[in-house]
Amino acid sequence: MMVALLLSLTACSSSDEVSVDDGPSEDVAEETPADDPTSDPSATSAATEESGEPSDDQPAAPTPVAEDDPCAPGASDPTTVTVGLQTGRHGMTSGYWIAMADEFGFFDEVNITIDDVAFASATDLLNGLTAGELDVNVMGSAGMISASQGADAIAIAGAVNSSIWEPVSAPEFTTWDDLRGATVGVSNVNGVNAHAFRLMAELAGLDPETELEFVQAGATAEAFLALRGGQIDALPAAPPTNFLAAAEGFTTYGFAPEGTEVPKISALQILTTRAWAEANDVVATCFMRALLRLIEFVEDPANREEVIDVSIPILQGGSSVIEEEFLIQAIELYVDDPVLAPYVWHDLHLPQDSFDNAMEIFIAGGSIEAADAIGYEEYVDHTYLDAAIAAEG
């Protein structure tokens, strides 16, 4: 039962990418400004305008009030936004955040009703988006492949902008040097999590091309089963599997070799089409406002107990359970860790270096021809995020 849930929890963050035509198995902007629902001061009293101070006979000028907020409940009929999620609401790095915002009522606050739909693969997500069956996808970086092939796909935010995979190995390996000659199980030998492992191996002084063997072993939960069974020696494990592995006595290596930085790779994006964004600019901005409110709430230590109480049933989901201690470790990692947390949902901008590194992975793996690669400015549009930040103050 534990393994069944782990598959649900980690598939979105550890199954990687591929060409849309070939069927990606992924583990996740607009030039015309969106309506910016910011506020303007109201006029002050005549007495204040003349003297700069309220007179004895005149009450103090009222506090400036905002213009009508297009995101406020009642401003219009609620808008349903259909959101595609590769592993449903229970994915640790993807659907979980959408589910939290929904459970805490932040989408209700911006007059949006969420209809979240689970998909088994990135291919299905991208096909659903480009066919108009989905409005927004929260998924890995395979949208870059789709866009490079001419599809209408843009990233309006970067939810995870660094590697979130911790190398885990069998107990007989205790250092990076020990891993020379090891077999590493990944979801796709040319995928993002495989490349993250290669980068970390290089930082640790190994040559991943000659001193490691990469084999396809499925998503994190499947690869962890293979590790338990001795079919592979190591894998890149996304939370909470890495914490479970450590508790079972497997060796863990941190999110980067000591003294180095966590590899910056775009691993999760909030994706839509330019057509939908242009036709629904206010809705796209309101959607981002809900996520900003969630992030602010989650980052406040005073709300931690409430966040954990709401998170546990979301992450456990279904009929399977995983020990709460591992889920709490994963939540606190993404919220508090000084090295990793800033790149996981907190900022929501997709940095160019993370985009460029993901593009290099796709080109090296053959998913994108270098001549077809879409540029950062063509693909990433922070218009709606920036409008949401301005509106939220």
Coordinates of C-alpha atoms in Angstrom, one line a residue:
M1 CA 0.0 0.0 0.0
M2 CA 2.8 2.4 0.8
V3 CA 4.4 1.8 -2.5
A4 CA 1.2 2.4 -4.4
L5 CA 0.9 5.8 -2.8
L6 CA 4.5 6.7 -3.4
L7 CA 3.8 6.1 -7.1
S8 CA 1.1 8.7 -6.9
L9 CA 3.1 11.1 -4.8
T10 CA 6.2 11.2 -6.9
A11 CA 5.3 10.4 -10.5
C12 CA 4.8 14.0 -11.4
S13 CA 8.1 15.1 -10.1
S14 CA 10.1 12.2 -11.2
S15 CA 8.8 11.0 -14.5
D16 CA 10.4 13.2 -17.0
E17 CA 9.9 14.4 -20.5
V18 CA 9.9 13.4 -24.1
S19 CA 8.6 14.5 -27.5
V20 CA 4.9 14.9 -27.7
D21 CA 4.9 12.7 -30.8
D22 CA 6.9 10.1 -29.0
G23 CA 4.8 10.2 -25.9
P24 CA 6.5 12.0 -23.0
S25 CA 6.5 10.4 -19.6
E26 CA 7.2 13.5 -17.6
D27 CA 7.7 13.4 -13.8
V28 CA 6.6 20.6 -14.6
A29 CA 3.5 34.3 -21.8
E30 CA 1.9 36.8 -22.9
E31 CA 2.9 40.1 -24.5
T32 CA -0.4 42.0 -24.0
P33 CA -0.6 43.1 -20.3
A34 CA -3.4 41.5 -18.4
D35 CA -6.0 43.6 -16.7
D36 CA -4.2 44.8 -13.6
P37 CA -6.8 45.0 -10.7
T38 CA -4.8 47.4 -8.6
S39 CA -6.3 50.2 -6.6
D40 CA -6.5 54.0 -6.9
P41 CA -7.0 56.5 -4.2
S42 CA -10.4 58.1 -3.8
A43 CA -10.7 61.9 -3.8
T44 CA -10.1 63.6 -0.4
S45 CA -12.4 66.2 1.1
A46 CA -12.3 69.7 -0.1
A47 CA -11.0 70.9 3.3
T48 CA -8.1 68.5 3.1
E49 CA -7.3 69.5 -0.4
E50 CA -7.1 73.2 0.6
S51 CA -5.2 72.9 3.8
G52 CA -3.5 69.6 3.6
E53 CA -5.1 68.7 7.0
P54 CA -8.7 68.1 8.0
S55 CA -10.4 71.1 9.5
D56 CA -12.0 71.1 13.0
D57 CA -15.4 71.1 11.3
Q58 CA -14.6 68.5 8.8
P59 CA -14.0 64.8 9.5
A60 CA -10.8 63.2 8.4
A61 CA -10.6 62.2 4.8
P62 CA -11.6 58.6 4.2
T63 CA -9.0 55.9 3.7
P64 CA -8.5 55.4 0.0
V65 CA -10.5 52.4 -1.2
A66 CA -9.8 50.1 -4.1
E67 CA -11.6 50.2 -7.3
D68 CA -13.9 47.2 -7.9
D69 CA -11.8 44.1 -7.9
P70 CA -12.5 41.8 -10.9
C71 CA -11.3 38.9 -8.9
A72 CA -13.7 39.5 -6.0
P73 CA -16.6 37.1 -5.4
G74 CA -19.7 38.7 -6.8
A75 CA -17.8 40.8 -9.4
S76 CA -19.1 38.3 -12.0
D77 CA -20.3 34.7 -12.1
P78 CA -17.6 32.3 -10.8
T79 CA -15.3 31.0 -13.5
T80 CA -14.5 27.3 -13.8
V81 CA -10.8 26.7 -14.6
T82 CA -10.1 23.1 -15.7
V83 CA -6.6 22.2 -14.5
G84 CA -4.7 19.1 -15.7
L85 CA -2.5 17.4 -13.2
Q86 CA -0.3 14.4 -14.1
T87 CA -0.8 12.6 -10.8
G88 CA -4.0 14.2 -9.6
R89 CA -4.4 16.1 -6.4
H90 CA -1.9 14.0 -4.4
G91 CA 1.3 14.7 -6.3
M92 CA 3.8 16.1 -3.9
T93 CA 5.2 18.9 -6.1
S94 CA 2.2 19.5 -8.3
G95 CA -1.4 18.7 -7.5
Y96 CA -0.9 19.0 -3.8
W97 CA -0.4 22.8 -4.1
I98 CA -3.5 23.2 -6.2
A99 CA -5.5 21.1 -3.8
M100 CA -4.2 23.1 -0.8
A101 CA -5.2 26.4 -2.4
D102 CA -8.7 24.8 -3.1
E103 CA -9.0 23.4 0.4
F104 CA -8.1 26.7 2.1
G105 CA -10.6 28.6 -0.1
F106 CA -8.1 30.8 -1.9
F107 CA -9.7 30.0 -5.3
D108 CA -13.1 30.9 -3.9
E109 CA -11.6 34.2 -2.8
V110 CA -10.8 35.1 -6.4
N111 CA -14.1 33.9 -7.9
I112 CA -12.7 30.7 -9.4
T113 CA -13.9 27.2 -9.2
I114 CA -11.3 24.5 -9.9
D115 CA -12.0 21.4 -11.9
D116 CA -8.9 19.3 -11.6
V117 CA -8.4 16.4 -13.8
A118 CA -5.8 13.6 -13.4
F119 CA -3.8 12.4 -16.4
A120 CA -1.4 9.4 -16.7
S121 CA 1.1 11.1 -19.0
A122 CA 2.5 14.4 -20.1
T123 CA 1.4 13.5 -23.7
D124 CA -2.2 13.4 -22.5
L125 CA -1.9 16.6 -20.6
L126 CA -0.4 18.5 -23.6
N127 CA -3.0 17.0 -26.0
G128 CA -5.8 18.0 -23.7
L129 CA -4.4 21.6 -23.4
T130 CA -3.9 22.1 -27.1
A131 CA -7.3 20.6 -27.9
G132 CA -8.9 23.1 -25.5
E133 CA -10.2 20.5 -23.1
L134 CA -7.9 21.9 -20.4
D135 CA -7.3 25.5 -19.5
V136 CA -4.1 25.2 -17.4
N137 CA -1.6 22.4 -16.8
V138 CA 0.6 21.9 -13.7
M139 CA 3.3 19.6 -15.1
G140 CA 6.9 19.1 -15.9
S141 CA 8.8 20.9 -18.6
A142 CA 7.6 18.8 -21.6
G143 CA 5.6 21.9 -22.7
M144 CA 8.9 23.2 -24.0
I145 CA 9.0 20.3 -26.4
S146 CA 5.4 20.8 -27.5
A147 CA 6.1 24.6 -28.1
S148 CA 9.3 23.9 -30.0
Q149 CA 7.2 21.6 -32.3
G150 CA 4.8 24.5 -33.0
A151 CA 2.1 24.0 -30.5
D152 CA 0.4 26.9 -28.7
A153 CA 1.9 26.4 -25.2
I154 CA 3.3 29.0 -22.8
A155 CA 4.6 28.9 -19.3
I156 CA 3.0 31.5 -17.1
A157 CA 5.0 30.5 -14.0
G158 CA 7.8 28.2 -12.9
A159 CA 6.7 26.2 -9.9
V160 CA 9.9 24.1 -9.4
N161 CA 13.1 25.7 -10.8
S162 CA 15.7 23.3 -9.4
S163 CA 16.4 19.6 -9.1
I164 CA 14.2 18.1 -6.4
W165 CA 15.8 14.7 -6.6
E166 CA 18.1 13.3 -3.9
P167 CA 20.4 10.5 -5.0
V168 CA 19.7 7.3 -3.0
S169 CA 21.8 4.1 -3.1
A170 CA 22.0 0.6 -1.7
P171 CA 23.6 0.6 1.8
E172 CA 26.9 -0.9 0.5
F173 CA 27.6 2.4 -1.3
T174 CA 28.4 5.1 1.2
T175 CA 30.2 7.8 -0.8
W176 CA 30.1 9.2 -4.4
D177 CA 33.4 7.5 -5.1
D178 CA 31.7 4.2 -4.2
L179 CA 29.2 4.7 -7.0
R180 CA 31.7 4.3 -9.7
G181 CA 30.4 1.5 -11.9
A182 CA 26.9 1.7 -10.3
T183 CA 23.6 1.1 -12.2
V184 CA 21.3 4.1 -11.8
G185 CA 17.6 3.6 -12.3
V186 CA 15.7 6.6 -13.8
S187 CA 12.3 7.2 -15.4
N188 CA 13.9 8.1 -18.8
V189 CA 17.6 7.9 -19.5
N190 CA 17.4 11.3 -21.3
G191 CA 15.0 12.8 -18.9
V192 CA 15.3 15.6 -16.3
N193 CA 15.9 13.5 -13.3
A194 CA 18.6 11.5 -15.1
H195 CA 20.3 14.7 -16.1
A196 CA 20.1 16.0 -12.5
F197 CA 21.8 12.9 -11.3
R198 CA 24.5 13.3 -14.0
L199 CA 25.1 16.9 -13.0
M200 CA 25.5 15.9 -9.3
A201 CA 27.8 13.1 -10.2
E202 CA 30.0 15.5 -12.2
L203 CA 30.1 17.9 -9.3
A204 CA 31.2 15.0 -7.1
G205 CA 34.1 14.2 -9.5
L206 CA 32.6 11.3 -11.4
D207 CA 32.3 10.9 -15.2
P208 CA 28.6 9.9 -15.5
E209 CA 29.1 8.8 -19.2
T210 CA 31.8 6.3 -18.4
E211 CA 31.5 5.5 -14.7
L212 CA 27.7 5.2 -14.3
E213 CA 25.2 3.1 -16.2
F214 CA 21.7 4.6 -16.5
V215 CA 18.7 2.3 -17.1
Q216 CA 15.0 3.0 -17.4
A217 CA 13.4 1.8 -14.1
G218 CA 10.1 3.8 -14.0
A219 CA 9.0 6.7 -11.8
T220 CA 10.5 7.1 -8.3
A221 CA 8.3 4.5 -6.6
E222 CA 9.0 1.9 -9.2
A223 CA 12.7 2.6 -9.2
F224 CA 12.7 2.4 -5.4
L225 CA 11.2 -1.1 -5.7
A226 CA 14.0 -2.0 -8.1
L227 CA 16.5 -0.7 -5.6
R228 CA 14.9 -2.7 -2.8
G229 CA 15.1 -5.8 -5.0
G230 CA 18.7 -5.3 -5.9
Q231 CA 18.0 -4.7 -9.7
I232 CA 19.6 -1.3 -9.5
D233 CA 22.2 0.3 -7.3
A234 CA 20.9 3.9 -7.1
L235 CA 18.2 6.3 -8.2
P236 CA 17.3 10.0 -8.0
A237 CA 14.5 10.0 -5.4
A238 CA 11.9 12.8 -5.0
P239 CA 10.4 13.5 -1.6
P240 CA 9.0 11.8 0.4
T241 CA 10.7 8.6 -1.0
N242 CA 14.1 9.9 -0.1
F243 CA 13.1 10.2 3.5
L244 CA 11.5 6.7 3.5
A245 CA 14.7 5.3 2.0
A246 CA 16.9 6.9 4.7
A247 CA 14.7 5.4 7.4
E248 CA 15.1 2.0 5.8
G249 CA 18.9 2.2 5.9
F250 CA 19.6 3.2 2.3
T251 CA 22.3 5.8 1.7
T252 CA 21.2 9.3 0.8
Y253 CA 23.5 12.0 -0.7
G254 CA 21.8 15.3 -0.2
F255 CA 20.4 17.4 -3.0
A256 CA 23.9 18.4 -4.2
P257 CA 27.4 17.2 -3.3
E258 CA 28.8 19.0 -0.3
G259 CA 30.1 22.5 -1.2
T260 CA 28.2 22.7 -4.5
E261 CA 24.8 24.1 -5.6
V262 CA 21.6 22.3 -6.3
P263 CA 21.4 22.0 -10.1
K264 CA 19.0 24.7 -11.5
I265 CA 16.6 22.9 -13.9
S266 CA 13.0 23.8 -14.7
A267 CA 11.2 20.8 -13.4
L268 CA 7.6 22.0 -13.0
Q269 CA 5.7 24.7 -14.8
I270 CA 2.2 26.3 -14.9
L271 CA 1.3 25.9 -18.5
T272 CA -1.5 27.3 -20.7
T273 CA -2.0 28.4 -24.3
R274 CA -1.6 31.9 -25.5
A275 CA -5.1 31.8 -27.0
W276 CA -6.7 30.9 -23.6
A277 CA -4.6 33.5 -21.7
E278 CA -5.4 36.3 -24.1
A279 CA -9.1 35.5 -24.0
N280 CA -9.1 35.1 -20.2
D281 CA -6.5 37.5 -19.0
V282 CA -8.4 38.5 -15.8
V283 CA -9.0 34.9 -14.9
A284 CA -5.3 34.0 -15.5
T285 CA -4.3 36.9 -13.2
C286 CA -6.9 35.8 -10.5
F287 CA -5.6 32.2 -10.7
M288 CA -2.1 33.4 -10.0
R289 CA -3.4 35.6 -7.1
A290 CA -4.9 32.5 -5.4
L291 CA -1.6 30.7 -5.6
L292 CA 0.3 33.8 -4.2
R293 CA -2.1 33.9 -1.2
L294 CA -1.5 30.2 -0.6
I295 CA 2.3 30.7 -0.7
E296 CA 2.1 33.6 1.7
F297 CA -0.1 31.5 4.0
V298 CA 2.2 28.5 3.9
E299 CA 5.3 30.5 4.5
D300 CA 3.9 32.0 7.8
P301 CA 5.2 29.8 10.6
A302 CA 2.1 30.6 12.6
N303 CA 0.1 28.5 10.1
R304 CA 2.3 25.5 10.0
E305 CA 0.2 23.2 12.1
E306 CA -2.9 24.1 10.0
V307 CA -0.9 23.5 6.8
I308 CA 0.2 20.1 8.0
D309 CA -3.3 19.1 9.2
V310 CA -4.8 20.0 5.7
S311 CA -1.8 18.5 3.8
I312 CA -1.7 15.0 5.3
P313 CA -5.1 13.8 4.0
I314 CA -4.4 15.4 0.6
L315 CA -1.0 13.6 0.3
Q316 CA -2.2 10.3 1.6
G317 CA -5.2 10.2 -0.6
G318 CA -7.0 7.1 -1.8
S319 CA -6.8 3.9 0.3
S320 CA -3.1 3.9 0.8
V321 CA -1.1 5.7 3.5
I322 CA 2.4 6.6 4.1
E323 CA 3.8 7.5 7.5
E324 CA 3.0 11.1 8.4
E325 CA 6.6 11.7 9.5
F326 CA 7.9 11.3 6.0
L327 CA 5.2 13.6 4.6
I328 CA 5.9 16.2 7.2
Q329 CA 9.6 16.0 6.4
A330 CA 8.7 16.6 2.7
I331 CA 6.4 19.5 3.5
E332 CA 9.0 21.2 5.7
L333 CA 11.7 20.7 3.1
Y334 CA 9.7 22.5 0.4
V335 CA 8.7 25.3 2.8
D336 CA 11.7 25.9 5.0
D337 CA 14.9 24.5 3.5
P338 CA 17.2 27.4 2.9
V339 CA 18.8 25.9 -0.2
L340 CA 15.9 24.1 -1.9
A341 CA 12.7 25.9 -0.8
P342 CA 13.2 29.2 -2.7
Y343 CA 13.1 27.2 -6.0
V344 CA 9.9 25.2 -5.1
W345 CA 6.7 27.2 -5.6
H346 CA 7.8 30.2 -3.5
D347 CA 8.6 32.7 -6.2
L348 CA 6.7 31.4 -9.2
H349 CA 8.9 33.2 -11.7
L350 CA 10.7 30.8 -14.1
P351 CA 14.4 31.9 -14.3
Q352 CA 16.1 31.8 -17.6
D353 CA 19.0 29.7 -16.3
S354 CA 16.5 26.9 -15.2
F355 CA 14.8 27.2 -18.6
D356 CA 18.1 27.1 -20.5
N357 CA 19.3 24.0 -18.6
A358 CA 16.1 22.2 -19.3
M359 CA 16.3 23.1 -23.0
E360 CA 19.9 21.7 -23.1
I361 CA 18.6 18.5 -21.7
F362 CA 15.9 18.1 -24.3
I363 CA 18.4 18.9 -27.1
A364 CA 21.0 16.6 -25.8
G365 CA 18.4 13.8 -25.5
G366 CA 17.1 14.3 -29.0
S367 CA 13.6 15.5 -27.9
I368 CA 14.2 18.9 -29.5
E369 CA 16.2 19.7 -32.6
A370 CA 18.6 22.6 -31.8
A371 CA 17.3 24.5 -34.8
D372 CA 13.7 24.2 -33.6
A373 CA 14.3 25.2 -29.9
I374 CA 11.9 27.9 -28.7
G375 CA 13.4 30.9 -27.0
Y376 CA 12.8 31.9 -23.4
E377 CA 11.0 35.1 -24.4
E378 CA 8.7 33.2 -26.7
Y379 CA 7.8 30.6 -24.2
V380 CA 7.8 32.2 -20.7
D381 CA 5.2 35.0 -20.0
H382 CA 5.1 36.4 -16.5
T383 CA 2.4 39.0 -17.5
Y384 CA -0.3 37.4 -15.4
L385 CA 2.0 36.6 -12.4
D386 CA 3.3 40.1 -12.3
A387 CA -0.2 41.6 -12.6
A388 CA -1.2 39.3 -9.7
I389 CA 1.8 40.4 -7.6
A390 CA 0.9 44.1 -8.2
A391 CA -2.8 43.5 -7.3
E392 CA -1.8 41.6 -4.1
G393 CA 0.5 44.5 -3.1

